[in-house]
Amino acid sequence: MFNVDKDCDTFLYRQVIDLINENINAGTLLPGDRLPSLRKMSRVSGVSIPTVRQAYVELERQRRVESRPKSGFFVRHRSGNDIVHPTQTAGAEPSRLVCRPLMERVYDGINNPDLVPLGIANPCMARPASKALHRTMKRVIARAEDRSLGYASTQGEPGLRRQITYHYLDTIGVQVEPDDICITNGGQEALLLALKAVAGPGDVIAVETPTYHGLLELIDGLGMLAVEVETCPEQGITLGELRRTLNEHDVRACMFSTTLGNPLGVTMAEENRRKLLQLIRKHDVVLIEDDVYGDLRFDGQRPVPAQFLGSGARVMTCGSFSKTAAPGYRIGWVVSDGQSTSDIARLKRAFSCSSGFLQQLTLAEFLSSGEYSRHLTVLRGVLRQNAERMRALVARHFPPETRTSRPVGGSVLWLELPEGVNACELFDDAVEAGISICPGQIFSPCPCYSNFIRLSFGHPWDDRTEQSLQWLGERVAQLKYAGAG
Ligand SMILES: Cc1ncc(COP(=O)(O)O)c(C=O)c1O
């Protein structure tokens, strides 16, 4: 694959450049892939190391590759895919959930283990920490013996709450009181408790658009109404639109992910988050921050949840280990705003008594041993590479009008398909072909996003992933022509 011809007139470093370019164009080397090291390239091509270096430096100058300190040279993104436009929400009215039957079908697809899992957002499966967690759990069982079968306290094990506070201190330099944390059954229960503590049936809750479908189901399930606020794939919530929504509607709470959202994978700039806090304070609205993805920014720069920006606004933060360690453990938490601490504990007791004791002890030890931090570093690197590969394959196989998000973290890509392509039809065809995807309609309470899909790159990358993306791109092209005809 990397042979040069020493008898040819072309300079050797030029031939190395051509070889790399050919491999990039053929898809043998994908964006995010590491080029062979200088030494290895020299050995396989028979060209000296300085000549290989000259070629790599020239490729970097041409912006085909980038060098990363102490890591080597990597293939850069293609600029093929345009970014999705924000969806305007002027005139949006509070609404119940319309797409419930579709949601049921999508969950059937997501939970089917025989399908290629491009539908489920399960980032930690890109690089599971199973061995370390199993080892830790065994140690915990040996030590706790019968105690490990018992109930945990309602608010959660003090050791785990303490470790969560250390994690905040370590990653964002913020001191959180363990007593303000309540351990929950995953992020979903954290969102439920926070919402129940501040709102009731008939209340209006502002959400980003598009937003996480589980949030919409929760709001609807509690008899509340969701009103959408325009969210830009590169900036996050559009503050002017939020202001308009708060002026026009009697919003009780906002449920946003300002640190890292699903499905757009966007982080709001800190300056804008501060402005958002001023707005919600002025309107006396509570912010419930869904921060379950906050630790998964590719660059490791953990954004500070809005609650800790010191604004005087009422904010609660919902976290989880589902995206980073083990969704099956069902361990999340809510950091209450002081005013709601006892309400949250009371609601937790009423709904589920407490969360799994053994899982809490295991995670506490996983964090305290430093293994969690090391695991996160590796996981973020894998997710970043998967994101780059997926964007490159979408650029290669999907029709050129396709637009994609540019996630700065997490595990999903949001795609705007050519107009006229129906995401539900694509979803049904994909399931038949053995692939699960998420149609865009479930990310809004109203019938919207009919030509959008969400694809997950949170799984080990393999040939099936690549073949599925090619299949999806070709099917989208057929649906586009069928729609036009
Ligand atoms: C944005 C977001 N929030 C919350 C959750 C719920 O997390 P958990 O599995 O911890 O309940 C999910 C899960 O998909 C999610 O994507």
Short mmCIF file of C-alpha atoms and ligand atoms in Angstrom, two decimals:
data_model
loop_
_atom_site.label_atom_id
_atom_site.label_comp_id
_atom_site.label_asym_id
_atom_site.label_seq_id
_atom_site.Cartn_x
_atom_site.Cartn_y
_atom_site.Cartn_z
CA MET A 1 0.00 0.00 0.00
CA PHE A 2 2.95 2.38 0.54
CA ASN A 3 5.42 1.56 -2.26
CA VAL A 4 7.54 4.22 -3.95
CA ASP A 5 9.42 3.94 -7.23
CA LYS A 6 13.02 5.05 -6.77
CA ASP A 7 13.69 5.03 -10.53
CA CYS A 8 10.88 7.46 -11.25
CA ASP A 9 11.64 11.17 -11.88
CA THR A 10 9.24 12.38 -9.21
CA PHE A 11 10.86 13.46 -5.93
CA LEU A 12 10.59 10.78 -3.26
CA TYR A 13 8.85 13.08 -0.77
CA ARG A 14 6.29 13.89 -3.50
CA GLN A 15 5.65 10.21 -4.03
CA VAL A 16 5.03 9.79 -0.29
CA ILE A 17 2.55 12.69 -0.43
CA ASP A 18 0.78 11.07 -3.40
CA LEU A 19 0.61 7.73 -1.59
CA ILE A 20 -0.98 9.28 1.49
CA ASN A 21 -3.43 11.27 -0.64
CA GLU A 22 -4.40 8.14 -2.58
CA ASN A 23 -5.09 6.30 0.67
CA ILE A 24 -7.18 9.20 2.00
CA ASN A 25 -9.15 9.45 -1.24
CA ALA A 26 -9.76 5.70 -1.31
CA GLY A 27 -11.02 5.82 2.29
CA THR A 28 -8.24 3.52 3.53
CA LEU A 29 -7.18 6.40 5.76
CA LEU A 30 -10.15 8.22 7.32
CA PRO A 31 -10.33 11.58 9.09
CA GLY A 32 -9.00 11.04 12.58
CA ASP A 33 -6.77 8.13 11.53
CA ARG A 34 -3.12 8.30 12.50
CA LEU A 35 -0.59 8.21 9.67
CA PRO A 36 2.09 5.53 9.98
CA SER A 37 4.88 6.83 12.24
CA LEU A 38 7.91 8.34 10.49
CA ARG A 39 9.95 5.28 11.35
CA LYS A 40 7.33 2.82 10.13
CA MET A 41 6.67 4.74 6.92
CA SER A 42 10.39 4.89 6.27
CA ARG A 43 10.68 1.15 6.76
CA VAL A 44 7.73 0.12 4.57
CA SER A 45 8.41 2.61 1.76
CA GLY A 46 12.21 2.39 1.76
CA VAL A 47 12.47 6.20 1.99
CA SER A 48 14.60 7.92 4.64
CA ILE A 49 12.98 9.31 7.80
CA PRO A 50 13.83 12.98 6.94
CA THR A 51 12.15 12.52 3.53
CA VAL A 52 9.01 11.07 5.13
CA ARG A 53 9.05 13.98 7.59
CA GLN A 54 9.32 16.44 4.69
CA ALA A 55 6.26 14.81 3.07
CA TYR A 56 4.20 14.89 6.29
CA VAL A 57 5.07 18.53 6.94
CA GLU A 58 4.01 19.41 3.40
CA LEU A 59 0.71 17.49 3.88
CA GLU A 60 0.17 19.47 7.04
CA ARG A 61 0.79 22.71 5.17
CA GLN A 62 -1.82 21.58 2.62
CA ARG A 63 -4.21 20.96 5.56
CA ARG A 64 -4.69 17.31 4.63
CA VAL A 65 -3.25 16.17 7.97
CA GLU A 66 -2.55 17.70 11.36
CA SER A 67 0.21 17.00 13.85
CA ARG A 68 -0.68 16.42 17.48
CA PRO A 69 2.03 16.83 20.14
CA LYS A 70 3.66 13.54 21.09
CA SER A 71 1.03 11.59 19.09
CA GLY A 72 2.01 11.92 15.45
CA PHE A 73 0.19 13.03 12.30
CA PHE A 74 -3.57 12.55 11.78
CA VAL A 75 -5.89 12.87 8.78
CA ARG A 76 -7.96 16.07 9.03
CA HIS A 77 -11.73 16.49 8.61
CA ARG A 78 -13.03 16.95 5.11
CA SER A 79 -15.00 20.10 4.64
CA GLY A 80 -17.66 18.21 2.68
CA ASN A 81 -20.57 18.40 5.09
CA ASP A 82 -22.33 21.67 5.78
CA ILE A 83 -23.67 22.34 9.23
CA VAL A 84 -27.41 22.02 9.96
CA HIS A 85 -29.45 25.23 10.26
CA PRO A 86 -31.20 26.06 13.51
CA THR A 87 -34.96 25.49 13.44
CA GLN A 88 -36.92 28.69 13.98
CA THR A 89 -39.49 28.62 16.74
CA ALA A 90 -41.15 32.05 16.46
CA GLY A 91 -44.84 31.41 17.18
CA ALA A 92 -44.22 28.00 18.79
CA GLU A 93 -47.00 27.14 21.23
CA PRO A 94 -46.81 24.94 24.34
CA SER A 95 -47.75 21.45 23.26
CA ARG A 96 -48.40 17.89 24.40
CA LEU A 97 -46.34 15.10 22.82
CA VAL A 98 -47.74 14.19 19.40
CA CYS A 99 -45.39 11.44 18.26
CA ARG A 100 -45.97 8.91 21.06
CA PRO A 101 -46.76 5.90 18.78
CA LEU A 102 -43.62 6.57 16.73
CA MET A 103 -41.60 6.74 19.95
CA GLU A 104 -42.77 3.20 20.85
CA ARG A 105 -41.61 1.89 17.46
CA VAL A 106 -38.26 3.62 17.78
CA TYR A 107 -37.66 2.13 21.24
CA ASP A 108 -38.38 -1.34 19.81
CA GLY A 109 -35.68 -0.69 17.20
CA ILE A 110 -33.20 0.80 19.68
CA ASN A 111 -33.57 -2.12 22.07
CA ASN A 112 -33.24 -4.83 19.42
CA PRO A 113 -29.75 -6.32 19.95
CA ASP A 114 -29.72 -7.82 16.44
CA LEU A 115 -29.64 -4.41 14.75
CA VAL A 116 -26.53 -2.32 14.09
CA PRO A 117 -26.92 0.19 16.95
CA LEU A 118 -26.90 3.57 15.23
CA GLY A 119 -30.10 4.53 17.10
CA ILE A 120 -29.10 4.33 20.74
CA ALA A 121 -27.00 6.99 22.47
CA ASN A 122 -24.81 4.79 24.58
CA PRO A 123 -21.35 6.42 24.48
CA CYS A 124 -19.58 4.28 27.07
CA MET A 125 -20.09 1.24 24.83
CA ALA A 126 -17.56 2.75 22.41
CA ARG A 127 -14.98 1.68 24.96
CA PRO A 128 -16.65 -0.28 27.78
CA ALA A 129 -15.04 -0.19 31.22
CA SER A 130 -16.45 -3.65 31.95
CA LYS A 131 -13.28 -5.31 33.21
CA ALA A 132 -12.42 -2.55 35.65
CA LEU A 133 -16.00 -2.30 36.89
CA HIS A 134 -16.38 -6.07 37.33
CA ARG A 135 -13.12 -6.21 39.25
CA THR A 136 -14.22 -3.31 41.45
CA MET A 137 -17.63 -4.84 42.12
CA LYS A 138 -16.07 -8.16 43.14
CA ARG A 139 -13.86 -6.34 45.66
CA VAL A 140 -16.85 -4.43 46.98
CA ILE A 141 -18.94 -7.59 47.42
CA ALA A 142 -16.09 -9.37 49.22
CA ARG A 143 -15.78 -6.46 51.62
CA ALA A 144 -19.44 -5.61 52.18
CA GLU A 145 -20.77 -9.21 52.28
CA ASP A 146 -24.47 -9.24 53.42
CA ARG A 147 -24.55 -5.46 53.66
CA SER A 148 -24.27 -5.30 49.86
CA LEU A 149 -27.77 -6.81 49.59
CA GLY A 150 -29.39 -4.14 51.70
CA TYR A 151 -31.14 -0.85 51.04
CA ALA A 152 -29.04 2.21 50.46
CA SER A 153 -30.07 5.41 52.21
CA THR A 154 -32.70 7.47 50.41
CA GLN A 155 -30.33 10.29 49.56
CA GLY A 156 -27.63 7.87 48.46
CA GLU A 157 -24.42 6.49 49.86
CA PRO A 158 -22.31 9.24 51.48
CA GLY A 159 -19.15 7.76 49.90
CA LEU A 160 -20.51 8.14 46.38
CA ARG A 161 -21.88 11.63 47.03
CA ARG A 162 -18.45 12.62 48.35
CA GLN A 163 -16.74 11.20 45.24
CA ILE A 164 -19.10 13.17 43.00
CA THR A 165 -18.16 16.36 44.85
CA TYR A 166 -14.43 15.54 44.42
CA HIS A 167 -15.05 14.98 40.72
CA TYR A 168 -16.63 18.44 40.40
CA LEU A 169 -13.73 19.94 42.34
CA ASP A 170 -11.19 18.12 40.23
CA THR A 171 -12.71 18.87 36.82
CA ILE A 172 -14.18 22.35 37.24
CA GLY A 173 -12.77 23.60 40.54
CA VAL A 174 -16.22 23.94 42.14
CA GLN A 175 -17.07 22.99 45.72
CA VAL A 176 -20.42 21.18 45.99
CA GLU A 177 -21.88 20.03 49.32
CA PRO A 178 -22.52 16.24 49.47
CA ASP A 179 -25.76 17.05 51.34
CA ASP A 180 -27.09 18.88 48.27
CA ILE A 181 -26.72 15.71 46.18
CA CYS A 182 -29.42 13.05 45.94
CA ILE A 183 -28.51 9.79 44.18
CA THR A 184 -31.16 8.70 41.67
CA ASN A 185 -32.01 5.86 39.30
CA GLY A 186 -30.11 7.33 36.37
CA GLY A 187 -30.33 10.80 34.89
CA GLN A 188 -33.94 10.17 33.96
CA GLU A 189 -35.08 9.97 37.59
CA ALA A 190 -32.91 12.98 38.42
CA LEU A 191 -34.83 14.98 35.78
CA LEU A 192 -38.12 13.61 37.10
CA LEU A 193 -37.43 14.57 40.73
CA ALA A 194 -36.17 18.03 39.83
CA LEU A 195 -39.18 18.70 37.62
CA LYS A 196 -41.71 17.34 40.13
CA ALA A 197 -40.13 19.53 42.83
CA VAL A 198 -40.88 22.74 40.94
CA ALA A 199 -43.77 22.16 38.51
CA GLY A 200 -47.14 20.45 38.25
CA PRO A 201 -49.71 19.34 35.65
CA GLY A 202 -50.56 22.01 33.09
CA ASP A 203 -47.32 23.94 33.65
CA VAL A 204 -45.27 25.04 30.64
CA ILE A 205 -41.68 23.83 30.39
CA ALA A 206 -39.23 25.38 27.91
CA VAL A 207 -36.97 22.94 26.04
CA GLU A 208 -34.33 23.23 23.33
CA THR A 209 -35.25 22.17 19.84
CA PRO A 210 -34.31 19.55 18.88
CA THR A 211 -34.17 18.00 22.33
CA TYR A 212 -33.69 14.61 23.99
CA HIS A 213 -36.87 12.55 23.46
CA GLY A 214 -36.81 11.14 27.01
CA LEU A 215 -37.24 14.68 28.30
CA LEU A 216 -40.31 15.19 26.13
CA GLU A 217 -41.82 11.91 27.33
CA LEU A 218 -41.19 12.94 30.92
CA ILE A 219 -42.81 16.37 30.54
CA ASP A 220 -45.78 14.83 28.77
CA GLY A 221 -46.06 11.97 31.25
CA LEU A 222 -46.40 14.50 34.10
CA GLY A 223 -49.23 16.27 32.28
CA MET A 224 -47.09 19.32 31.47
CA LEU A 225 -46.62 21.13 28.16
CA ALA A 226 -43.34 21.65 26.30
CA VAL A 227 -42.54 24.85 24.43
CA GLU A 228 -39.54 24.75 22.09
CA VAL A 229 -36.78 27.35 21.99
CA GLU A 230 -34.58 27.74 18.91
CA THR A 231 -31.18 26.15 19.43
CA CYS A 232 -28.24 26.75 17.13
CA PRO A 233 -26.00 23.72 16.38
CA GLU A 234 -22.90 25.86 16.96
CA GLN A 235 -23.97 28.31 19.71
CA GLY A 236 -26.69 26.56 21.68
CA ILE A 237 -29.92 28.24 22.80
CA THR A 238 -30.73 31.44 20.90
CA LEU A 239 -31.05 33.96 23.72
CA GLY A 240 -33.32 36.34 21.79
CA GLU A 241 -35.74 33.50 21.21
CA LEU A 242 -35.60 32.45 24.85
CA ARG A 243 -36.39 36.05 25.86
CA ARG A 244 -39.37 36.06 23.50
CA THR A 245 -40.62 32.72 24.84
CA LEU A 246 -40.34 33.88 28.45
CA ASN A 247 -42.20 37.10 27.60
CA GLU A 248 -44.98 35.32 25.70
CA HIS A 249 -45.61 32.27 27.86
CA ASP A 250 -45.96 31.61 31.54
CA VAL A 251 -42.96 29.27 31.65
CA ARG A 252 -42.49 27.44 34.96
CA ALA A 253 -39.10 25.85 34.28
CA CYS A 254 -36.48 25.49 31.54
CA MET A 255 -34.94 22.07 30.93
CA PHE A 256 -31.73 22.67 28.97
CA SER A 257 -28.34 21.08 28.41
CA THR A 258 -26.01 24.06 28.22
CA THR A 259 -22.86 22.02 28.86
CA LEU A 260 -23.28 19.43 26.12
CA GLY A 261 -26.59 18.69 24.45
CA ASN A 262 -28.25 15.71 22.81
CA PRO A 263 -28.78 15.54 19.82
CA LEU A 264 -26.79 18.63 18.70
CA GLY A 265 -23.61 17.99 20.69
CA VAL A 266 -23.19 21.73 21.31
CA THR A 267 -21.74 23.58 24.33
CA MET A 268 -22.99 27.12 25.00
CA ALA A 269 -20.22 29.64 25.52
CA GLU A 270 -19.88 30.53 29.20
CA GLU A 271 -20.67 34.18 28.49
CA ASN A 272 -24.00 33.14 26.91
CA ARG A 273 -24.78 30.81 29.76
CA ARG A 274 -24.35 33.73 32.15
CA LYS A 275 -26.76 35.79 30.04
CA LEU A 276 -29.21 32.89 30.04
CA LEU A 277 -29.05 32.81 33.84
CA GLN A 278 -29.78 36.53 34.05
CA LEU A 279 -32.84 35.97 31.88
CA ILE A 280 -34.27 33.11 33.89
CA ARG A 281 -33.59 34.99 37.12
CA LYS A 282 -35.41 38.05 35.80
CA HIS A 283 -38.42 35.90 34.88
CA ASP A 284 -38.27 33.90 38.13
CA VAL A 285 -38.02 30.62 36.24
CA VAL A 286 -36.15 27.54 37.47
CA LEU A 287 -33.46 26.03 35.25
CA ILE A 288 -33.06 22.25 35.35
CA GLU A 289 -29.77 21.52 33.67
CA ASP A 290 -29.42 18.10 32.02
CA ASP A 291 -25.67 17.60 32.37
CA VAL A 292 -25.41 13.87 31.70
CA TYR A 293 -22.97 14.45 28.81
CA GLY A 294 -20.83 17.15 30.47
CA ASP A 295 -17.80 14.87 30.99
CA LEU A 296 -17.72 13.83 27.34
CA ARG A 297 -16.38 16.87 25.51
CA PHE A 298 -13.76 15.51 23.13
CA ASP A 299 -11.16 18.07 24.22
CA GLY A 300 -11.62 17.19 27.91
CA GLN A 301 -12.48 20.82 28.76
CA ARG A 302 -15.37 20.11 31.07
CA PRO A 303 -17.90 22.99 30.90
CA VAL A 304 -19.12 24.35 34.24
CA PRO A 305 -22.83 23.54 34.74
CA ALA A 306 -24.89 26.74 34.95
CA GLN A 307 -25.69 26.12 38.63
CA PHE A 308 -22.08 26.79 39.58
CA LEU A 309 -21.69 30.05 37.69
CA GLY A 310 -22.95 31.95 40.75
CA SER A 311 -25.81 33.96 39.27
CA GLY A 312 -28.40 33.88 42.04
CA ALA A 313 -30.79 32.13 39.63
CA ARG A 314 -32.56 28.95 40.76
CA VAL A 315 -30.80 26.04 39.06
CA MET A 316 -30.62 22.28 39.62
CA THR A 317 -28.12 20.00 37.89
CA CYS A 318 -28.88 16.43 36.80
CA GLY A 319 -25.95 14.07 36.26
CA SER A 320 -25.52 10.38 35.51
CA PHE A 321 -22.96 7.61 35.12
CA SER A 322 -25.02 6.09 32.30
CA LYS A 323 -23.21 7.86 29.47
CA THR A 324 -19.75 7.55 30.91
CA ALA A 325 -19.61 4.22 32.77
CA ALA A 326 -22.59 1.85 33.03
CA PRO A 327 -26.18 2.62 31.95
CA GLY A 328 -27.33 -0.68 33.47
CA TYR A 329 -26.27 0.42 36.97
CA ARG A 330 -28.97 3.13 36.78
CA ILE A 331 -27.06 5.60 38.91
CA GLY A 332 -27.49 9.34 38.46
CA TRP A 333 -27.88 12.31 40.78
CA VAL A 334 -29.45 15.69 41.20
CA VAL A 335 -27.70 18.63 42.81
CA SER A 336 -30.54 20.59 44.34
CA ASP A 337 -30.65 24.36 44.64
CA GLY A 338 -30.88 24.41 48.45
CA GLN A 339 -34.57 25.40 48.39
CA SER A 340 -35.58 21.97 47.03
CA THR A 341 -33.26 19.61 48.95
CA SER A 342 -35.92 18.22 51.30
CA ASP A 343 -38.55 18.05 48.52
CA ILE A 344 -36.19 16.04 46.35
CA ALA A 345 -35.44 13.59 49.19
CA ARG A 346 -39.17 13.22 49.92
CA LEU A 347 -39.95 12.59 46.23
CA LYS A 348 -37.10 10.11 45.95
CA ARG A 349 -38.46 8.15 48.93
CA ALA A 350 -41.97 8.19 47.49
CA PHE A 351 -41.00 7.07 43.99
CA SER A 352 -38.22 4.55 44.48
CA CYS A 353 -37.00 4.46 48.14
CA SER A 354 -33.34 4.46 47.15
CA SER A 355 -30.96 3.43 44.36
CA GLY A 356 -28.89 0.23 44.02
CA PHE A 357 -26.48 -0.04 46.94
CA LEU A 358 -23.93 -2.29 45.28
CA GLN A 359 -23.77 -0.14 42.17
CA GLN A 360 -23.25 2.97 44.30
CA LEU A 361 -20.40 1.38 46.26
CA THR A 362 -18.82 0.12 43.05
CA LEU A 363 -18.93 3.52 41.39
CA ALA A 364 -17.62 5.24 44.52
CA GLU A 365 -14.58 2.96 44.44
CA PHE A 366 -14.20 3.31 40.66
CA LEU A 367 -13.97 7.08 41.14
CA SER A 368 -11.77 7.06 44.23
CA SER A 369 -9.20 4.72 42.62
CA GLY A 370 -8.69 7.19 39.76
CA GLU A 371 -9.84 4.57 37.22
CA TYR A 372 -12.90 6.62 36.25
CA SER A 373 -10.79 9.64 35.21
CA ARG A 374 -8.40 7.46 33.21
CA HIS A 375 -11.33 5.68 31.56
CA LEU A 376 -12.90 9.05 30.60
CA THR A 377 -9.70 10.19 28.91
CA VAL A 378 -9.57 7.08 26.73
CA LEU A 379 -13.33 7.11 26.04
CA ARG A 380 -13.28 10.74 24.86
CA GLY A 381 -10.47 9.93 22.42
CA VAL A 382 -12.39 6.98 20.94
CA LEU A 383 -15.59 9.02 20.63
CA ARG A 384 -13.76 11.86 18.92
CA GLN A 385 -12.30 9.48 16.36
CA ASN A 386 -15.67 7.81 15.77
CA ALA A 387 -17.30 11.21 15.25
CA GLU A 388 -14.73 12.16 12.64
CA ARG A 389 -15.14 8.85 10.83
CA MET A 390 -18.89 9.10 10.81
CA ARG A 391 -18.88 12.65 9.46
CA ALA A 392 -16.45 11.61 6.74
CA LEU A 393 -18.57 8.62 5.70
CA VAL A 394 -21.73 10.73 5.66
CA ALA A 395 -19.90 13.21 3.41
CA ARG A 396 -18.89 10.35 1.14
CA HIS A 397 -22.11 8.32 0.92
CA PHE A 398 -25.04 10.70 1.52
CA PRO A 399 -26.43 13.11 -1.08
CA PRO A 400 -24.46 16.38 -1.13
CA GLU A 401 -27.37 18.50 0.25
CA THR A 402 -27.16 16.53 3.52
CA ARG A 403 -26.20 18.73 6.45
CA THR A 404 -24.73 17.49 9.72
CA SER A 405 -24.04 18.77 13.22
CA ARG A 406 -20.46 19.29 14.38
CA PRO A 407 -20.57 17.78 17.86
CA VAL A 408 -17.89 18.92 20.30
CA GLY A 409 -18.54 15.83 22.39
CA GLY A 410 -21.01 13.04 23.18
CA SER A 411 -21.91 10.24 20.85
CA VAL A 412 -24.42 11.39 18.25
CA LEU A 413 -24.58 13.13 14.90
CA TRP A 414 -27.69 15.08 13.84
CA LEU A 415 -28.40 14.99 10.11
CA GLU A 416 -30.65 17.11 7.95
CA LEU A 417 -31.49 15.01 4.88
CA PRO A 418 -32.55 16.41 1.51
CA GLU A 419 -36.06 17.85 1.60
CA GLY A 420 -38.76 15.31 0.83
CA VAL A 421 -36.91 12.37 2.42
CA ASN A 422 -39.17 11.00 5.14
CA ALA A 423 -37.15 9.92 8.19
CA CYS A 424 -39.91 7.52 9.32
CA GLU A 425 -39.80 5.69 6.01
CA LEU A 426 -36.01 5.55 6.23
CA PHE A 427 -36.30 4.25 9.80
CA ASP A 428 -38.64 1.39 8.71
CA ASP A 429 -36.40 0.47 5.77
CA ALA A 430 -33.30 0.60 7.96
CA VAL A 431 -34.82 -1.75 10.56
CA GLU A 432 -35.63 -4.20 7.73
CA ALA A 433 -32.02 -3.96 6.63
CA GLY A 434 -30.80 -4.68 10.18
CA ILE A 435 -29.90 -1.11 11.23
CA SER A 436 -31.44 1.02 13.98
CA ILE A 437 -31.53 4.82 13.67
CA CYS A 438 -33.52 7.58 15.36
CA PRO A 439 -35.95 9.50 13.14
CA GLY A 440 -35.94 13.27 13.80
CA GLN A 441 -39.66 13.49 14.64
CA ILE A 442 -39.16 12.17 18.18
CA PHE A 443 -36.90 15.11 19.11
CA SER A 444 -39.78 17.59 19.07
CA PRO A 445 -43.23 17.54 20.72
CA CYS A 446 -44.87 18.57 17.41
CA PRO A 447 -44.60 16.93 13.98
CA CYS A 448 -41.29 18.48 13.01
CA TYR A 449 -37.89 17.26 11.80
CA SER A 450 -39.47 14.86 9.30
CA ASN A 451 -36.30 14.92 7.17
CA PHE A 452 -33.84 14.65 10.07
CA ILE A 453 -32.21 11.64 11.71
CA ARG A 454 -29.87 11.09 14.64
CA LEU A 455 -27.04 8.59 14.25
CA SER A 456 -24.97 7.26 17.11
CA PHE A 457 -21.22 6.69 16.98
CA GLY A 458 -21.13 5.45 20.58
CA HIS A 459 -20.16 1.84 19.83
CA PRO A 460 -17.00 0.01 18.77
CA TRP A 461 -16.27 1.02 15.17
CA ASP A 462 -16.32 -1.92 12.74
CA ASP A 463 -17.09 -2.92 9.15
CA ARG A 464 -20.80 -3.20 9.95
CA THR A 465 -20.85 0.47 10.96
CA GLU A 466 -19.24 1.50 7.67
CA GLN A 467 -21.49 -0.75 5.57
CA SER A 468 -24.56 0.57 7.39
CA LEU A 469 -23.59 4.18 6.70
CA GLN A 470 -23.08 3.36 3.03
CA TRP A 471 -26.46 1.60 2.93
CA LEU A 472 -28.20 4.52 4.62
CA GLY A 473 -26.60 7.06 2.26
CA GLU A 474 -27.68 5.07 -0.80
CA ARG A 475 -31.21 4.62 0.57
CA VAL A 476 -31.48 8.36 1.31
CA ALA A 477 -30.49 9.07 -2.31
CA GLN A 478 -33.22 6.66 -3.57
CA LEU A 479 -35.84 8.23 -1.29
CA LYS A 480 -34.77 11.67 -2.47
CA TYR A 481 -35.31 10.74 -6.12
CA ALA A 482 -38.57 8.92 -5.33
CA GLY A 483 -39.79 12.07 -3.51
CA ALA A 484 -38.79 14.27 -6.43
CA GLY A 485 -40.48 12.00 -8.98
C1 LIG B 1 -29.71 14.03 27.28
C2 LIG B 1 -30.05 12.88 28.15
N1 LIG B 1 -30.49 13.11 29.39
C3 LIG B 1 -30.80 12.12 30.22
C4 LIG B 1 -30.72 10.80 29.82
C5 LIG B 1 -31.12 9.71 30.77
O1 LIG B 1 -29.98 9.14 31.32
P1 LIG B 1 -30.03 7.81 32.21
O2 LIG B 1 -29.83 6.65 31.30
O3 LIG B 1 -28.93 8.00 33.19
O4 LIG B 1 -31.36 7.76 32.88
C6 LIG B 1 -30.30 10.51 28.53
C7 LIG B 1 -30.23 9.12 28.05
O5 LIG B 1 -30.30 8.83 26.89
C8 LIG B 1 -29.96 11.58 27.67
O6 LIG B 1 -29.53 11.36 26.42
#
